[in-house]
Amino acid sequence: MANVDESGAQKPNMTKAEATEAKVGDEKNKYKLKKLIDELGKMRGRHTELVSVYIPAGYSITDVIGQLKDEQGTSSNIKSKATRKNVTDALEKIIQYLKKYDRTPPNGLVIFAGNISEDEGKPKIELFPYTDLVEPIKTKLYWCDQTFVLEPLKAMVVEHDVYALIVMDAREASIGLLSGKSIKTLKNLDSTVPSKTVKGGMSQGRYDRLREDAINEFLNEIGDTANELLLKHELKGLIIGGPGPVKEKLAKGKYLNYMIANKLLGVKDTGYTGEFGLRELVERSEDLLVDSMVARERAIVTKFLTALEKNGNVTYGINEVKQALDSGAVDTLLISEGFDWVRVKLNCQCGNEETKDMKRSVFHAKKEQKCDKCGGWMKPCEEEMNLMDALIEKAEKMGAKVEMISTETPEGGQFKELGGVAAMLRYKIG
Ligand SMILES: [Zn+2]
């Protein structure tokens, strides 16, 4: 996720500390949003009475209020009197809330409202607005259902690997980012490099030298711009493309900062430059992207296994990792996609309550557990939760990085065999 707005409000002179601060701000925001998604995801309406409203930036609040009033009118058709009242009341809460705004916040606005009371006779209409969006919301939506619509928000908290893209020839260059499936153009540059054909009165040799100088100047400009735009991103790789041979100079020369140049995954021929060229480059680079993912995973697991052999700052196993997370010692949490444990809350007739973590298969084989206090049977008193989610949430809260390890590579398989959960530590724990 970009921490500054590349479109216009660029801050090229942002210090490293400022950039870090902006990034931390983003992370906190993301964490808040994840909590909200979690909380709202658990809520169920008794009937179709939970209202979700998504307003993209730039939409007029007055228009939205008008539409919601129309919906209030339409809801008079709802047969059940209780449901009708709940929907109308939820809409009223949203309308009243929106009236506080004279314009839509910069990234848009999302509001949820509805009856979340457990008690049918006593409705409790709650309002959940969310305005601190890190990215602009693109969906415009009004929906009434038994659950809230959360998919567009969920898409915002997914972590994507970010790759830098440069397409160029002697005439123009585009710098962009690939994040998940979306390609974002950061900057387009035009050169002043003259065409190959010599014009009136100049010797071919002199003309070629002039052209060479102009190309070199353009490469420097591309390098400087790319460094400024790309160094603030945590890149997983760089791919360079374009028609013609000039791109090779960018790939091999010293135009790019070494921290970006080191990430080069490959150079590809494309038919186009510009935004279309960026898209073409991604299409032609699928092999590089897959290799990069596999190589990265291999590197992480190998780093972990080597440290383990040398008795370094790493630990593995569920209890060890939980302990490391509790003490704040985790730098990176490694977790296998095949890690299938659950966290279960159990209670006993004697009043004893316990939270236990176990393999999902173990839990499903035998849902009742022996009570340590009275020897009776403890039963689950809440729906079990995915332990992976709990661990990731905890790690993020403690400021640790999280790396998911697939089960498809040999290293990934080996990692799963070790229990599928491990941590690289900030310091050694006893
Ligand atoms: Zn008991």
Coordinates of C-alpha atoms and ligand atoms in Angstrom, one line a residue:
M1 CA 0.0 0.0 0.0
A2 CA 1.3 3.4 -0.9
N3 CA 1.7 5.7 2.1
V4 CA 1.6 8.8 0.1
D5 CA -0.6 9.9 -2.8
E6 CA 1.4 9.3 -6.0
S7 CA -1.2 11.0 -8.1
G8 CA -0.5 14.6 -7.2
A9 CA 0.2 15.2 -3.5
Q10 CA 3.7 13.8 -3.7
K11 CA 6.2 14.3 -1.0
P12 CA 9.5 13.7 -2.7
N13 CA 11.4 15.1 0.3
M14 CA 9.8 12.9 2.8
T15 CA 12.4 11.8 5.3
K16 CA 12.9 8.2 6.2
A17 CA 11.3 8.8 9.7
E18 CA 8.3 10.4 8.1
A19 CA 7.9 7.5 5.7
T20 CA 8.1 5.0 8.5
E21 CA 5.6 7.0 10.5
A22 CA 3.2 7.1 7.6
K23 CA 3.6 3.3 7.1
V24 CA 3.0 2.6 10.8
G25 CA -0.1 4.9 10.6
D26 CA -1.3 2.7 7.7
E27 CA -0.7 -0.5 9.6
K28 CA -2.6 0.8 12.6
N29 CA -5.5 1.8 10.4
K30 CA -5.5 -1.6 8.7
Y31 CA -5.6 -3.3 12.1
K32 CA -8.5 -1.1 13.1
L33 CA -10.3 -2.0 9.9
K34 CA -9.6 -5.7 10.4
K35 CA -11.1 -5.6 13.9
L36 CA -14.2 -3.9 12.5
I37 CA -14.6 -6.5 9.7
D38 CA -14.2 -9.2 12.4
E39 CA -16.8 -7.6 14.7
L40 CA -19.3 -6.9 11.9
G41 CA -18.8 -10.3 10.3
K42 CA -20.1 -12.0 13.5
M43 CA -23.4 -10.1 13.5
R44 CA -26.5 -11.6 12.1
G45 CA -29.9 -10.0 11.7
R46 CA -33.0 -12.0 12.7
H47 CA -34.4 -11.0 9.3
T48 CA -33.3 -9.0 6.3
E49 CA -32.6 -5.9 8.3
L50 CA -28.9 -5.1 8.3
V51 CA -28.1 -2.2 6.1
S52 CA -24.7 -1.6 4.4
V53 CA -24.0 1.7 2.6
Y54 CA -20.8 2.4 0.6
I55 CA -20.2 5.9 -0.7
P56 CA -17.2 6.4 -2.9
A57 CA -15.2 9.7 -2.8
G58 CA -16.7 12.5 -4.8
Y59 CA -20.3 11.4 -4.4
S60 CA -22.6 14.1 -3.1
I61 CA -23.8 13.4 0.4
T62 CA -27.1 15.2 -0.3
D63 CA -27.8 12.8 -3.2
V64 CA -27.1 9.8 -1.0
I65 CA -29.4 11.1 1.7
G66 CA -32.1 11.5 -1.0
Q67 CA -31.6 7.9 -2.1
L68 CA -31.8 6.6 1.4
K69 CA -35.0 8.5 2.0
D70 CA -36.4 6.8 -1.1
E71 CA -35.3 3.5 0.4
Q72 CA -37.1 4.4 3.6
G73 CA -40.3 4.9 1.5
T74 CA -39.8 1.6 -0.3
S75 CA -39.3 -0.3 3.0
S76 CA -42.9 0.4 3.9
N77 CA -43.6 -2.6 1.7
I78 CA -41.9 -5.0 4.1
K79 CA -44.6 -7.3 5.4
S80 CA -43.3 -7.9 9.0
K81 CA -44.0 -4.8 11.1
A82 CA -41.0 -5.4 13.3
T83 CA -38.6 -5.8 10.4
R84 CA -40.1 -2.8 8.7
K85 CA -39.5 -0.7 11.7
N86 CA -36.0 -1.9 12.2
V87 CA -35.0 -1.2 8.6
T88 CA -36.6 2.3 8.7
D89 CA -34.9 3.1 12.0
A90 CA -31.5 1.9 10.7
L91 CA -31.9 4.1 7.6
E92 CA -32.9 7.0 9.8
K93 CA -29.7 6.6 11.9
I94 CA -27.6 6.5 8.8
I95 CA -29.3 9.6 7.4
Q96 CA -28.9 11.5 10.6
Y97 CA -25.2 10.5 10.7
L98 CA -24.6 11.7 7.1
K99 CA -26.1 15.0 7.8
K100 CA -23.0 15.8 9.9
Y101 CA -21.0 15.9 6.6
D102 CA -21.1 18.6 4.1
R103 CA -18.8 16.6 1.8
T104 CA -17.7 13.0 1.4
P105 CA -14.3 12.2 3.2
P106 CA -11.3 12.0 0.8
N107 CA -11.4 8.2 0.5
G108 CA -15.2 7.8 0.8
L109 CA -17.3 6.5 3.6
V110 CA -18.8 3.2 4.7
I111 CA -21.7 2.9 7.1
F112 CA -23.4 -0.1 8.6
A113 CA -26.6 -0.1 10.7
G114 CA -29.2 -2.5 11.9
N115 CA -30.8 -4.3 14.7
I116 CA -28.2 -6.4 16.5
S117 CA -30.3 -7.3 19.5
E118 CA -30.5 -10.9 20.6
D119 CA -33.9 -10.3 22.1
E120 CA -36.6 -10.2 19.5
G121 CA -38.9 -8.0 21.6
K122 CA -36.2 -5.3 22.3
P123 CA -34.6 -4.1 19.1
K124 CA -31.3 -2.4 19.4
I125 CA -30.3 -0.4 16.3
E126 CA -26.6 0.2 16.2
L127 CA -24.6 2.4 13.8
F128 CA -21.1 1.5 12.6
P129 CA -19.5 4.2 10.5
Y130 CA -16.0 3.9 9.0
T131 CA -14.3 6.9 7.6
D132 CA -10.5 6.3 8.0
L133 CA -10.2 4.4 4.8
V134 CA -6.5 4.0 3.7
E135 CA -7.6 3.5 0.1
P136 CA -10.4 5.1 -1.9
I137 CA -13.5 3.0 -1.8
K138 CA -14.7 2.3 -5.4
T139 CA -17.9 0.4 -4.7
K140 CA -21.2 2.3 -4.5
L141 CA -23.7 0.2 -2.7
Y142 CA -26.9 0.1 -0.7
W143 CA -27.8 -3.3 0.5
C144 CA -30.1 -4.8 3.1
D145 CA -29.6 -8.4 4.2
Q146 CA -29.2 -10.7 7.2
T147 CA -25.5 -10.0 7.3
F148 CA -23.4 -6.9 6.5
V149 CA -21.7 -6.6 3.1
L150 CA -18.0 -6.7 3.9
E151 CA -16.2 -7.9 0.8
P152 CA -15.0 -4.5 -0.5
L153 CA -13.5 -3.8 2.9
K154 CA -11.9 -7.2 3.1
A155 CA -10.2 -6.6 -0.2
M156 CA -8.5 -3.6 1.4
V157 CA -6.8 -5.4 4.2
V158 CA -5.4 -8.2 2.1
E159 CA -1.6 -7.9 1.9
H160 CA -0.3 -8.1 -1.6
D161 CA 3.2 -8.5 -2.8
V162 CA 4.3 -5.3 -4.6
Y163 CA 6.4 -5.4 -7.8
A164 CA 7.9 -2.4 -9.6
L165 CA 7.4 -2.2 -13.4
I166 CA 9.3 -0.1 -15.9
V167 CA 8.5 -0.1 -19.7
M168 CA 10.5 2.0 -22.0
D169 CA 12.1 2.7 -25.3
A170 CA 14.1 5.7 -26.6
R171 CA 11.0 7.9 -26.8
E172 CA 9.0 7.3 -23.6
A173 CA 9.0 5.4 -20.3
S174 CA 6.3 4.4 -17.7
I175 CA 7.0 3.5 -14.1
G176 CA 4.3 1.5 -12.3
L177 CA 3.5 -0.9 -9.5
L178 CA 1.9 -4.3 -9.6
S179 CA 0.0 -5.1 -6.3
G180 CA -2.1 -8.2 -6.4
K181 CA -3.8 -8.0 -9.7
S182 CA -3.9 -4.2 -9.9
I183 CA -1.5 -2.2 -12.0
K184 CA -0.9 1.4 -11.0
T185 CA 0.9 3.9 -13.2
L186 CA 3.1 6.1 -11.1
K187 CA 4.7 8.3 -13.8
N188 CA 5.0 8.6 -17.6
L189 CA 8.1 10.3 -19.0
D190 CA 8.9 11.6 -22.5
S191 CA 12.4 11.8 -24.0
T192 CA 13.9 14.4 -26.2
V193 CA 15.9 11.7 -28.0
P194 CA 16.0 12.5 -31.8
S195 CA 14.9 9.8 -34.2
K196 CA 17.4 7.5 -35.7
T197 CA 17.5 9.2 -39.1
V198 CA 20.1 11.9 -39.6
K199 CA 18.8 15.3 -40.6
G200 CA 20.4 17.9 -42.8
G201 CA 24.1 18.7 -42.8
M202 CA 25.3 16.6 -39.9
S203 CA 27.7 13.7 -40.2
Q204 CA 26.3 10.3 -39.2
G205 CA 29.0 9.8 -36.6
R206 CA 28.3 13.2 -34.9
Y207 CA 24.6 12.5 -35.1
D208 CA 24.9 9.1 -33.4
R209 CA 27.0 10.6 -30.6
L210 CA 24.3 13.3 -30.0
R211 CA 21.6 10.6 -30.0
E212 CA 23.7 8.4 -27.6
D213 CA 24.0 11.4 -25.2
A214 CA 20.3 12.1 -25.3
I215 CA 19.5 8.4 -24.6
N216 CA 21.9 8.5 -21.6
E217 CA 20.3 11.6 -20.3
F218 CA 16.9 10.0 -20.6
L219 CA 18.1 6.8 -18.8
N220 CA 19.4 9.0 -16.0
E221 CA 16.0 10.8 -15.8
I222 CA 14.2 7.4 -15.7
G223 CA 16.6 6.2 -13.0
D224 CA 16.2 9.3 -10.8
T225 CA 12.4 9.2 -11.1
A226 CA 12.2 5.5 -10.4
N227 CA 14.5 5.8 -7.3
E228 CA 12.3 8.6 -6.0
L229 CA 9.1 6.8 -6.6
L230 CA 10.0 3.2 -5.8
L231 CA 12.4 3.4 -2.8
K232 CA 9.6 4.0 -0.4
H233 CA 7.9 0.7 -1.3
E234 CA 8.8 -2.7 0.0
L235 CA 9.4 -4.3 -3.4
K236 CA 9.3 -8.0 -4.0
G237 CA 10.8 -7.6 -7.4
L238 CA 11.4 -5.4 -10.5
I239 CA 10.6 -6.2 -14.1
I240 CA 11.8 -4.1 -17.0
G241 CA 10.3 -4.3 -20.5
G242 CA 9.7 -2.4 -23.7
P243 CA 10.2 -2.6 -27.5
G244 CA 13.8 -2.2 -28.8
P245 CA 17.2 -2.6 -27.1
V246 CA 17.4 0.6 -24.9
K247 CA 15.7 -1.2 -21.9
E248 CA 18.8 -3.4 -21.6
K249 CA 20.9 -0.4 -20.8
L250 CA 18.5 0.5 -17.9
A251 CA 18.7 -3.1 -16.7
K252 CA 22.5 -3.4 -16.9
G253 CA 23.7 0.2 -16.3
K254 CA 24.0 2.0 -13.0
Y255 CA 20.9 4.2 -13.4
L256 CA 18.8 2.6 -10.7
N257 CA 19.6 2.6 -7.0
Y258 CA 21.2 -0.7 -6.1
M259 CA 18.3 -1.5 -3.7
I260 CA 16.0 -1.5 -6.6
A261 CA 18.4 -2.9 -9.2
N262 CA 19.0 -5.9 -6.9
K263 CA 15.4 -6.8 -7.2
L264 CA 15.4 -7.3 -11.0
L265 CA 13.6 -10.5 -11.9
G266 CA 14.0 -10.2 -15.6
V267 CA 13.7 -8.1 -18.8
K268 CA 10.9 -8.8 -21.3
D269 CA 10.1 -7.6 -24.8
T270 CA 6.8 -5.8 -25.2
G271 CA 5.2 -4.3 -28.3
Y272 CA 4.1 -1.2 -26.4
T273 CA 5.2 1.4 -23.9
G274 CA 2.8 3.5 -21.7
E275 CA 0.0 2.1 -19.6
F276 CA -0.8 -0.5 -22.2
G277 CA 2.9 -1.6 -22.1
L278 CA 2.7 -2.0 -18.3
R279 CA -0.2 -4.3 -18.7
E280 CA 1.5 -6.2 -21.5
L281 CA 4.6 -6.5 -19.4
V282 CA 2.6 -8.2 -16.5
E283 CA 1.0 -10.6 -18.9
R284 CA 4.3 -11.6 -20.3
S285 CA 6.0 -12.0 -16.9
E286 CA 3.8 -14.6 -15.3
D287 CA 6.8 -17.0 -15.2
L288 CA 9.0 -14.5 -13.4
L289 CA 6.3 -13.8 -10.8
V290 CA 5.7 -17.4 -10.0
D291 CA 9.5 -18.1 -9.8
S292 CA 9.9 -15.1 -7.6
M293 CA 7.3 -16.3 -5.2
V294 CA 8.8 -19.8 -5.0
A295 CA 12.3 -18.4 -4.6
R296 CA 11.2 -16.1 -1.9
E297 CA 9.5 -18.9 0.0
R298 CA 12.6 -21.1 -0.4
A299 CA 14.8 -18.3 0.9
I300 CA 12.6 -17.7 4.0
V301 CA 12.4 -21.3 5.0
T302 CA 16.1 -21.9 4.3
K303 CA 17.0 -18.9 6.5
F304 CA 14.8 -20.4 9.2
L305 CA 16.2 -23.9 9.0
T306 CA 19.8 -22.7 8.9
A307 CA 19.2 -20.6 12.0
L308 CA 17.6 -23.5 13.7
E309 CA 20.6 -25.8 13.0
K310 CA 22.9 -23.2 14.4
N311 CA 20.7 -22.7 17.4
G312 CA 20.1 -19.1 16.4
N313 CA 17.3 -16.7 17.2
V314 CA 14.4 -18.9 16.1
T315 CA 11.7 -21.1 17.6
Y316 CA 9.0 -23.4 16.4
G317 CA 6.1 -25.3 17.7
I318 CA 2.8 -23.9 18.8
N319 CA 3.5 -23.4 22.5
E320 CA 7.0 -22.0 21.9
V321 CA 5.6 -19.5 19.3
K322 CA 2.7 -18.5 21.5
Q323 CA 5.1 -17.8 24.3
A324 CA 7.4 -15.8 22.0
L325 CA 4.4 -13.8 20.8
D326 CA 3.3 -13.1 24.4
S327 CA 6.8 -11.8 25.3
G328 CA 6.9 -9.6 22.2
A329 CA 10.1 -11.3 20.9
V330 CA 8.8 -12.2 17.4
D331 CA 10.3 -10.4 14.5
T332 CA 8.6 -12.6 11.8
L333 CA 5.9 -15.2 12.3
L334 CA 6.1 -18.0 9.7
I335 CA 2.9 -20.0 9.3
S336 CA 2.1 -22.8 6.9
E337 CA -1.0 -22.6 4.7
G338 CA -1.5 -26.2 5.9
F339 CA -1.6 -25.2 9.6
D340 CA -5.1 -26.3 10.6
W341 CA -5.6 -25.7 14.3
V342 CA -8.6 -24.3 16.2
R343 CA -9.0 -22.3 19.4
V344 CA -11.9 -23.7 21.4
K345 CA -13.6 -22.3 24.5
L346 CA -14.9 -25.0 26.8
N347 CA -16.9 -24.9 30.0
C348 CA -17.9 -27.5 32.6
Q349 CA -20.8 -27.9 34.9
C350 CA -18.5 -27.3 37.8
G351 CA -18.0 -23.8 36.6
N352 CA -14.5 -24.4 35.2
E353 CA -13.8 -22.5 31.9
E354 CA -10.8 -23.1 29.6
T355 CA -9.5 -22.1 26.2
K356 CA -7.7 -24.8 24.4
D357 CA -5.8 -24.9 21.1
M358 CA -5.8 -28.2 19.2
K359 CA -5.6 -29.6 15.7
R360 CA -8.9 -29.3 13.9
S361 CA -9.0 -33.0 13.3
V362 CA -8.5 -33.7 17.0
F363 CA -11.3 -31.3 17.9
H364 CA -13.7 -32.9 15.4
A365 CA -12.9 -36.4 16.6
K366 CA -13.7 -35.6 20.2
K367 CA -15.4 -32.4 21.1
E368 CA -15.6 -33.0 24.8
Q369 CA -12.5 -32.6 27.0
K370 CA -11.7 -33.9 30.5
C371 CA -12.1 -31.3 33.2
D372 CA -9.0 -30.9 35.3
K373 CA -11.0 -29.6 38.3
C374 CA -13.8 -32.2 38.7
G375 CA -12.9 -35.0 36.2
G376 CA -16.2 -34.4 34.3
W377 CA -16.6 -33.4 30.7
M378 CA -16.1 -30.0 29.3
K379 CA -18.1 -28.9 26.3
P380 CA -17.4 -26.2 23.7
C381 CA -19.5 -23.1 24.7
E382 CA -18.6 -20.9 21.6
E383 CA -18.0 -21.6 18.0
E384 CA -14.3 -22.6 17.5
M385 CA -12.1 -20.1 15.9
N386 CA -9.2 -20.6 13.4
L387 CA -6.0 -20.5 15.4
M388 CA -4.1 -19.2 12.4
D389 CA -6.2 -16.0 12.4
A390 CA -5.6 -15.5 16.1
L391 CA -1.9 -15.9 15.8
I392 CA -1.6 -13.6 12.8
E393 CA -3.7 -11.0 14.6
K394 CA -1.5 -11.2 17.7
A395 CA 1.7 -11.0 15.6
E396 CA 0.4 -7.9 13.8
K397 CA -0.6 -6.3 17.0
M398 CA 2.9 -6.8 18.3
G399 CA 4.4 -5.2 15.2
A400 CA 5.8 -8.5 13.8
K401 CA 5.9 -9.4 10.2
V402 CA 3.9 -12.4 8.9
E403 CA 5.0 -14.8 6.2
M404 CA 2.6 -17.4 4.8
I405 CA 4.4 -20.5 3.6
S406 CA 2.7 -22.6 0.9
T407 CA 2.7 -26.4 1.0
E408 CA 3.5 -26.7 -2.7
T409 CA 7.3 -26.4 -2.6
P410 CA 9.6 -29.0 -1.0
E411 CA 10.7 -26.4 1.6
G412 CA 7.1 -25.6 2.3
G413 CA 6.4 -29.3 2.8
Q414 CA 9.3 -29.7 5.2
F415 CA 8.1 -26.6 7.1
K416 CA 4.6 -28.1 7.5
E417 CA 6.2 -31.3 8.8
L418 CA 7.9 -29.3 11.5
G419 CA 4.4 -28.3 12.8
G420 CA 3.7 -25.4 10.4
V421 CA 4.3 -22.6 12.8
A422 CA 7.6 -20.9 13.7
A423 CA 9.1 -17.5 14.5
M424 CA 12.3 -15.6 13.8
L425 CA 13.0 -13.7 17.0
R426 CA 14.2 -10.2 17.8
Y427 CA 16.3 -11.6 20.5
K428 CA 17.0 -15.0 22.1
I429 CA 14.5 -16.1 24.8
G430 CA 15.3 -18.5 27.5
Ligands
ZN1 ZN -15.5 -29.6 35.9

